[in-house]
PDB file of C-alpha atoms in Angstrom:
ATOM      1  CA  MET A 190       5.618 -15.942   9.231  1.00  0.00           C
ATOM      2  CA  LEU A 191       5.086 -12.015   8.931  1.00  0.00           C
ATOM      3  CA  LYS A 192       4.128 -10.537  11.620  1.00  0.00           C
ATOM      4  CA  ARG A 193       3.479  -6.935  11.395  1.00  0.00           C
ATOM      5  CA  LYS A 194       3.579  -4.555  14.533  1.00  0.00           C
ATOM      6  CA  ILE A 195       2.350  -0.872  14.862  1.00  0.00           C
ATOM      7  CA  ILE A 196       5.106   0.971  17.262  1.00  0.00           C
ATOM      8  CA  GLU A 197       3.458   4.245  18.116  1.00  0.00           C
ATOM      9  CA  THR A 198       5.634   7.353  19.056  1.00  0.00           C
ATOM     10  CA  GLN A 199       4.568  10.496  19.931  1.00  0.00           C
ATOM     11  CA  SER A 200       6.363  13.435  17.961  1.00  0.00           C
ATOM     12  CA  HIS A 201       8.252  16.926  18.398  1.00  0.00           C
ATOM     13  CA  TRP A 202       5.313  18.004  15.944  1.00  0.00           C
ATOM     14  CA  GLY A 203       2.729  16.904  18.553  1.00  0.00           C
ATOM     15  CA  THR A 204       1.396  14.203  16.616  1.00  0.00           C
ATOM     16  CA  THR A 205       1.399  10.719  17.208  1.00  0.00           C
ATOM     17  CA  CYS A 206       4.252   8.537  13.958  1.00  0.00           C
ATOM     18  CA  ARG A 207       3.472   5.012  13.274  1.00  0.00           C
ATOM     19  CA  HIS A 208       6.166   2.999  12.244  1.00  0.00           C
ATOM     20  CA  ILE A 209       5.917  -0.612  10.505  1.00  0.00           C
ATOM     21  CA  HIS A 210       7.570  -4.066  12.170  1.00  0.00           C
ATOM     22  CA  ILE A 211       7.977  -6.673   9.929  1.00  0.00           C
ATOM     23  CA  THR A 212       9.078  -9.099  11.452  1.00  0.00           C
ATOM     24  CA  GLN A 213       9.568 -12.890   9.731  1.00  0.00           C
ATOM     25  CA  GLY A 214      12.550 -13.903  12.319  1.00  0.00           C
ATOM     26  CA  SER A 215      15.687 -12.535  10.293  1.00  0.00           C
ATOM     27  CA  SER A 216      18.628 -11.601  12.096  1.00  0.00           C
ATOM     28  CA  THR A 217      19.032  -7.711   9.166  1.00  0.00           C
ATOM     29  CA  LEU A 218      17.240  -5.475   9.234  1.00  0.00           C
ATOM     30  CA  VAL A 219      15.924  -3.543   6.915  1.00  0.00           C
ATOM     31  CA  ILE A 220      14.444   0.181   7.714  1.00  0.00           C
ATOM     32  CA  LEU A 221      13.898   2.169   4.979  1.00  0.00           C
ATOM     33  CA  PHE A 222      13.426   6.646   6.126  1.00  0.00           C
ATOM     34  CA  PRO A 223      11.721   7.849   3.737  1.00  0.00           C
ATOM     35  CA  GLY A 224      11.591  11.514   2.056  1.00  0.00           C
ATOM     36  CA  LYS A 225      10.193  14.778   2.277  1.00  0.00           C
ATOM     37  CA  SER A 226       7.580  14.198   0.472  1.00  0.00           C
ATOM     38  CA  TYR A 227       7.720  11.362   0.174  1.00  0.00           C
ATOM     39  CA  SER A 228       6.214   8.179   2.840  1.00  0.00           C
ATOM     40  CA  CYS A 229       6.893   4.184   2.057  1.00  0.00           C
ATOM     41  CA  ASP A 230       4.017   3.847   1.195  1.00  0.00           C
ATOM     42  CA  ARG A 231       5.153   5.105  -2.581  1.00  0.00           C
ATOM     43  CA  PRO A 232       6.475   3.091  -5.634  1.00  0.00           C
ATOM     44  CA  LEU A 233      10.403   2.947  -4.727  1.00  0.00           C
ATOM     45  CA  LEU A 234      10.157   1.610  -0.882  1.00  0.00           C
ATOM     46  CA  TYR A 235       6.955   0.266  -1.210  1.00  0.00           C
ATOM     47  CA  TYR A 236       9.137  -2.044  -3.822  1.00  0.00           C
ATOM     48  CA  ALA A 237      12.076  -1.868  -1.548  1.00  0.00           C
ATOM     49  CA  THR A 238      10.217  -3.480   1.698  1.00  0.00           C
ATOM     50  CA  GLN A 239       8.522  -6.057  -1.083  1.00  0.00           C
ATOM     51  CA  SER A 240      11.278  -7.014  -2.157  1.00  0.00           C
ATOM     52  CA  ALA A 241      13.112  -7.097   1.099  1.00  0.00           C
ATOM     53  CA  LEU A 242      10.047  -9.732   3.164  1.00  0.00           C
ATOM     54  CA  GLU A 243      10.962 -12.391  -0.246  1.00  0.00           C
ATOM     55  CA  LYS A 244      14.898 -11.843   0.236  1.00  0.00           C
ATOM     56  CA  GLY A 245      13.459 -12.587   4.248  1.00  0.00           C
ATOM     57  CA  ASN A 246      14.659  -9.723   5.737  1.00  0.00           C
ATOM     58  CA  ASP A 247      12.582  -7.551   8.810  1.00  0.00           C
ATOM     59  CA  VAL A 248      11.560  -4.564   8.191  1.00  0.00           C
ATOM     60  CA  LEU A 249      11.006  -1.448  10.316  1.00  0.00           C
ATOM     61  CA  GLN A 250       9.412   1.803   7.734  1.00  0.00           C
ATOM     62  CA  LEU A 251       9.529   4.688   9.551  1.00  0.00           C
ATOM     63  CA  GLU A 252       7.413   7.936  10.047  1.00  0.00           C
ATOM     64  CA  TYR A 253       8.525  11.487  10.022  1.00  0.00           C
ATOM     65  CA  GLY A 254       6.027  13.347  13.132  1.00  0.00           C
ATOM     66  CA  TYR A 255       6.297  16.140  10.593  1.00  0.00           C
ATOM     67  CA  GLN A 256       4.827  13.651   7.609  1.00  0.00           C
ATOM     68  CA  ALA A 257       1.608  12.572   9.938  1.00  0.00           C
ATOM     69  CA  ALA A 258       0.441  16.462  11.759  1.00  0.00           C
ATOM     70  CA  ARG A 259       0.584  16.865   7.316  1.00  0.00           C
ATOM     71  CA  THR A 260       2.868  20.144   7.776  1.00  0.00           C
ATOM     72  CA  GLU A 261       7.002  21.305   6.653  1.00  0.00           C
ATOM     73  CA  LEU A 262      10.108  21.003   8.441  1.00  0.00           C
ATOM     74  CA  GLU A 263      11.850  23.574   8.546  1.00  0.00           C
ATOM     75  CA  SER A 264      15.483  23.614   8.367  1.00  0.00           C
ATOM     76  CA  ASP A 265      16.391  24.043  11.657  1.00  0.00           C
ATOM     77  CA  GLN A 266      14.614  20.466  12.914  1.00  0.00           C
ATOM     78  CA  MET A 267      17.266  18.154  11.103  1.00  0.00           C
ATOM     79  CA  ASP A 268      18.191  17.407  14.509  1.00  0.00           C
ATOM     80  CA  ILE A 269      15.003  16.624  15.930  1.00  0.00           C
ATOM     81  CA  LEU A 270      13.993  14.064  13.204  1.00  0.00           C
ATOM     82  CA  VAL A 271      17.768  12.340  13.178  1.00  0.00           C
ATOM     83  CA  LYS A 272      16.970  11.591  17.284  1.00  0.00           C
ATOM     84  CA  GLU A 273      13.149  10.538  17.068  1.00  0.00           C
ATOM     85  CA  CYS A 274      14.676   8.423  13.879  1.00  0.00           C
ATOM     86  CA  THR A 275      17.256   6.634  16.779  1.00  0.00           C
ATOM     87  CA  GLU A 276      14.545   6.369  19.172  1.00  0.00           C
ATOM     88  CA  VAL A 277      11.912   3.763  17.367  1.00  0.00           C
ATOM     89  CA  ILE A 278      14.919   1.980  15.936  1.00  0.00           C
ATOM     90  CA  ARG A 279      16.180   1.274  19.671  1.00  0.00           C
ATOM     91  CA  GLN A 280      12.734   0.302  20.978  1.00  0.00           C
ATOM     92  CA  SER A 281      11.493  -1.813  17.584  1.00  0.00           C
ATOM     93  CA  ASN A 282      14.926  -3.623  19.347  1.00  0.00           C
ATOM     94  CA  ALA A 283      16.629  -2.799  16.091  1.00  0.00           C
ATOM     95  CA  TYR A 284      20.735  -3.488  18.420  1.00  0.00           C
ATOM     96  CA  ASN A 285      19.357  -7.416  18.928  1.00  0.00           C
ATOM     97  CA  TYR A 286      19.941  -7.367  15.048  1.00  0.00           C
ATOM     98  CA  THR A 287      23.538  -8.972  13.538  1.00  0.00           C
ATOM     99  CA  ASN A 288      23.158  -6.803  10.102  1.00  0.00           C
ATOM    100  CA  TYR A 289      21.157  -3.900   9.348  1.00  0.00           C
ATOM    101  CA  THR A 290      20.675  -2.364   5.578  1.00  0.00           C
ATOM    102  CA  SER A 291      19.192   0.604   5.542  1.00  0.00           C
ATOM    103  CA  ILE A 292      17.036   2.159   2.004  1.00  0.00           C
ATOM    104  CA  SER A 293      16.519   6.047   1.796  1.00  0.00           C
ATOM    105  CA  LYS A 294      15.144   7.675  -0.641  1.00  0.00           C
ATOM    106  CA  SER A 295      16.304  11.966  -0.885  1.00  0.00           C
ATOM    107  CA  LEU A 296      15.861  13.964   2.839  1.00  0.00           C
ATOM    108  CA  GLY A 297      16.360  10.335   4.309  1.00  0.00           C
ATOM    109  CA  THR A 298      19.210   9.869   3.012  1.00  0.00           C
ATOM    110  CA  VAL A 299      20.264  12.410   5.347  1.00  0.00           C
ATOM    111  CA  VAL A 300      18.165  11.347   8.579  1.00  0.00           C
ATOM    112  CA  ALA A 301      20.019   7.784   8.091  1.00  0.00           C
ATOM    113  CA  GLY A 302      23.331   9.302   7.856  1.00  0.00           C
ATOM    114  CA  GLY A 303      22.648  10.922  10.951  1.00  0.00           C
ATOM    115  CA  VAL A 304      21.267   8.281  12.452  1.00  0.00           C
ATOM    116  CA  PHE A 305      24.370   6.100  11.383  1.00  0.00           C
ATOM    117  CA  ASP A 306      26.381   8.702  12.588  1.00  0.00           C
ATOM    118  CA  GLN A 307      25.836   7.411  16.055  1.00  0.00           C
ATOM    119  CA  TYR A 308      26.502   3.375  15.285  1.00  0.00           C
ATOM    120  CA  LYS A 309      29.493   3.765  13.427  1.00  0.00           C
ATOM    121  CA  ALA A 310      29.899   0.077  15.126  1.00  0.00           C
ATOM    122  CA  LEU A 311      27.183  -1.354  14.028  1.00  0.00           C
ATOM    123  CA  PRO A 312      27.422  -3.309  10.604  1.00  0.00           C
ATOM    124  CA  VAL A 313      25.256  -1.593   7.867  1.00  0.00           C
ATOM    125  CA  ARG A 314      25.530  -1.360   4.480  1.00  0.00           C
ATOM    126  CA  HIS A 315      23.133   2.388   2.496  1.00  0.00           C
ATOM    127  CA  LEU A 316      21.887   2.010  -0.118  1.00  0.00           C
ATOM    128  CA  PHE A 317      20.766   5.662  -0.984  1.00  0.00           C
ATOM    129  CA  LEU A 318      18.261   6.183  -3.029  1.00  0.00           C
ATOM    130  CA  THR A 319      17.995  10.457  -5.089  1.00  0.00           C
ATOM    131  CA  PRO A 320      20.584  11.676  -1.952  1.00  0.00           C
ATOM    132  CA  LEU A 321      21.327  15.326  -1.701  1.00  0.00           C
ATOM    133  CA  ASP A 322      23.969  17.223  -1.170  1.00  0.00           C
ATOM    134  CA  GLN A 323      24.088  18.115   2.191  1.00  0.00           C
ATOM    135  CA  THR A 324      24.575  13.929   2.503  1.00  0.00           C
ATOM    136  CA  LEU A 325      27.901  13.308   0.542  1.00  0.00           C
ATOM    137  CA  PRO A 326      29.807  12.799   3.716  1.00  0.00           C
ATOM    138  CA  TYR A 327      27.864   9.825   4.634  1.00  0.00           C
ATOM    139  CA  ILE A 328      27.530   8.333   0.876  1.00  0.00           C
ATOM    140  CA  THR A 329      31.676   8.828   1.247  1.00  0.00           C
ATOM    141  CA  GLN A 330      32.673   7.060   4.932  1.00  0.00           C
ATOM    142  CA  SER A 331      29.400   4.450   3.482  1.00  0.00           C
ATOM    143  CA  GLN A 332      29.186   0.981   1.975  1.00  0.00           C
ATOM    144  CA  GLY A 333      26.131  -0.600  -0.512  1.00  0.00           C
ATOM    145  CA  LEU A 334      24.629   1.501  -3.148  1.00  0.00           C
ATOM    146  CA  LEU A 335      23.788   4.461  -4.081  1.00  0.00           C
ATOM    147  CA  LEU A 336      21.302   4.905  -7.439  1.00  0.00           C
ATOM    148  CA  TYR A 337      19.878   8.593  -8.906  1.00  0.00           C
ATOM    149  CA  GLY A 338      19.130   9.857 -12.740  1.00  0.00           C
ATOM    150  CA  THR A 339      20.634  12.204 -14.618  1.00  0.00           C
ATOM    151  CA  ASP A 340      18.212  14.570 -14.392  1.00  0.00           C
ATOM    152  CA  ASP A 341      17.786  15.113 -11.069  1.00  0.00           C
ATOM    153  CA  PRO A 342      18.635  18.715 -10.145  1.00  0.00           C
ATOM    154  CA  MET A 343      18.720  17.439  -6.538  1.00  0.00           C
ATOM    155  CA  PHE A 344      22.749  15.616  -6.503  1.00  0.00           C
ATOM    156  CA  SER A 345      24.229  18.936  -8.141  1.00  0.00           C
ATOM    157  CA  GLN A 346      27.378  17.004 -10.928  1.00  0.00           C
ATOM    158  CA  ILE A 347      30.458  18.674  -7.663  1.00  0.00           C
ATOM    159  CA  SER A 348      28.255  15.507  -5.879  1.00  0.00           C
ATOM    160  CA  ARG A 349      28.607  13.477  -9.280  1.00  0.00           C
ATOM    161  CA  GLU A 350      32.515  13.391  -9.999  1.00  0.00           C
ATOM    162  CA  LYS A 351      32.597  13.174  -6.101  1.00  0.00           C
ATOM    163  CA  VAL A 352      31.279   9.567  -5.998  1.00  0.00           C
ATOM    164  CA  LYS A 353      32.037   8.715  -8.991  1.00  0.00           C
ATOM    165  CA  HIS A 354      34.984   6.361  -8.463  1.00  0.00           C
ATOM    166  CA  LEU A 355      34.166   5.030  -4.087  1.00  0.00           C
ATOM    167  CA  GLN A 356      35.737   2.309  -4.027  1.00  0.00           C
ATOM    168  CA  GLN A 357      32.999   0.838  -0.735  1.00  0.00           C
ATOM    169  CA  MET A 358      30.323   2.358  -2.687  1.00  0.00           C
ATOM    170  CA  GLU A 359      28.279   0.633  -6.482  1.00  0.00           C
ATOM    171  CA  THR A 360      26.589   4.360  -7.481  1.00  0.00           C
ATOM    172  CA  ILE A 361      24.102   3.221 -11.130  1.00  0.00           C
ATOM    173  CA  VAL A 362      22.922   6.306 -12.436  1.00  0.00           C
ATOM    174  CA  LEU A 363      19.418   6.309 -14.708  1.00  0.00           C
ATOM    175  CA  PRO A 364      20.234   8.117 -17.645  1.00  0.00           C
ATOM    176  CA  GLU A 365      16.829  10.766 -17.808  1.00  0.00           C
ATOM    177  CA  ALA A 366      15.132   9.831 -15.040  1.00  0.00           C
ATOM    178  CA  ASN A 367      14.422  12.785 -11.960  1.00  0.00           C
ATOM    179  CA  HIS A 368      13.920  12.696  -8.535  1.00  0.00           C
ATOM    180  CA  SER A 369      11.562  10.561  -8.175  1.00  0.00           C
ATOM    181  CA  LEU A 370      13.203   8.557 -10.496  1.00  0.00           C
ATOM    182  CA  GLU A 371      10.764   8.985 -12.652  1.00  0.00           C
ATOM    183  CA  SER A 372       9.701  10.103 -16.713  1.00  0.00           C
ATOM    184  CA  SER A 373       6.769  11.787 -17.849  1.00  0.00           C
ATOM    185  CA  ASN A 374       6.392   8.992 -19.508  1.00  0.00           C
ATOM    186  CA  THR A 375       4.727   6.292 -18.001  1.00  0.00           C
ATOM    187  CA  GLU A 376       6.070   3.647 -19.346  1.00  0.00           C
ATOM    188  CA  LYS A 377       9.412   4.748 -19.319  1.00  0.00           C
ATOM    189  CA  SER A 378       9.057   5.270 -15.451  1.00  0.00           C
ATOM    190  CA  LEU A 379       7.897   2.334 -14.628  1.00  0.00           C
ATOM    191  CA  GLN A 380      10.754   0.327 -17.458  1.00  0.00           C
ATOM    192  CA  PHE A 381      13.009   2.584 -14.003  1.00  0.00           C
ATOM    193  CA  LEU A 382      11.185   1.156 -11.354  1.00  0.00           C
ATOM    194  CA  ARG A 383      11.587  -2.489 -12.561  1.00  0.00           C
ATOM    195  CA  GLN A 384      15.157  -1.584 -13.129  1.00  0.00           C
ATOM    196  CA  VAL A 385      15.750  -0.418  -9.938  1.00  0.00           C
ATOM    197  CA  VAL A 386      14.067  -2.819  -8.268  1.00  0.00           C
ATOM    198  CA  ILE A 387      16.090  -5.425  -9.909  1.00  0.00           C
ATOM    199  CA  HIS A 388      18.682  -3.426  -8.136  1.00  0.00           C
ATOM    200  CA  TYR A 389      16.908  -4.167  -5.229  1.00  0.00           C
ATOM    201  CA  ASN A 390      17.013  -7.836  -5.240  1.00  0.00           C
ATOM    202  CA  GLU A 391      20.751  -7.750  -6.607  1.00  0.00           C
ATOM    203  CA  PHE A 392      21.376  -5.387  -3.323  1.00  0.00           C
ATOM    204  CA  LEU A 393      19.416  -7.282  -0.772  1.00  0.00           C
TER     205      LEU A 393
END
């Protein structure tokens, strides 16, 4: 039986964040790290949650303080963001789980990398969605799945070349998909989403 709990935390940005912890007695926790302007209720992360729950996992959806405050994230505030997310995970008793899966989008790929870099002993698999160039050091030392589109300007050709032959990281590239894994054509965007969900189900 699914149980839904709201974890409220006070943020550096002067507001209350509301993180959603959904449990069903699993030993595996799937943690969702949203993008800069891409919350957990947007399509890619909404369906990631649905797939995770259907596979029997518990889920923790994070909300960033600057998002809750409806303000912008400054470049020198990344350490604060990583620290706050780490604290939320601690408050959710997440470290009582035996397995962890991180599903992160864009900026969230950097945040997830920073959080789990502090806990190298934890058994975690990463699903990096549309990562940034800054995520590259975390990708190269992680296990899991990397997914991006050929029309995504946020992940450079240099980074793409460096992840091509990683043994521990499977890479899926969607032709003509942009940074949101969408297209200017609605039908094609839905096709992309369906492909992504298939990869979710295989990964989870």
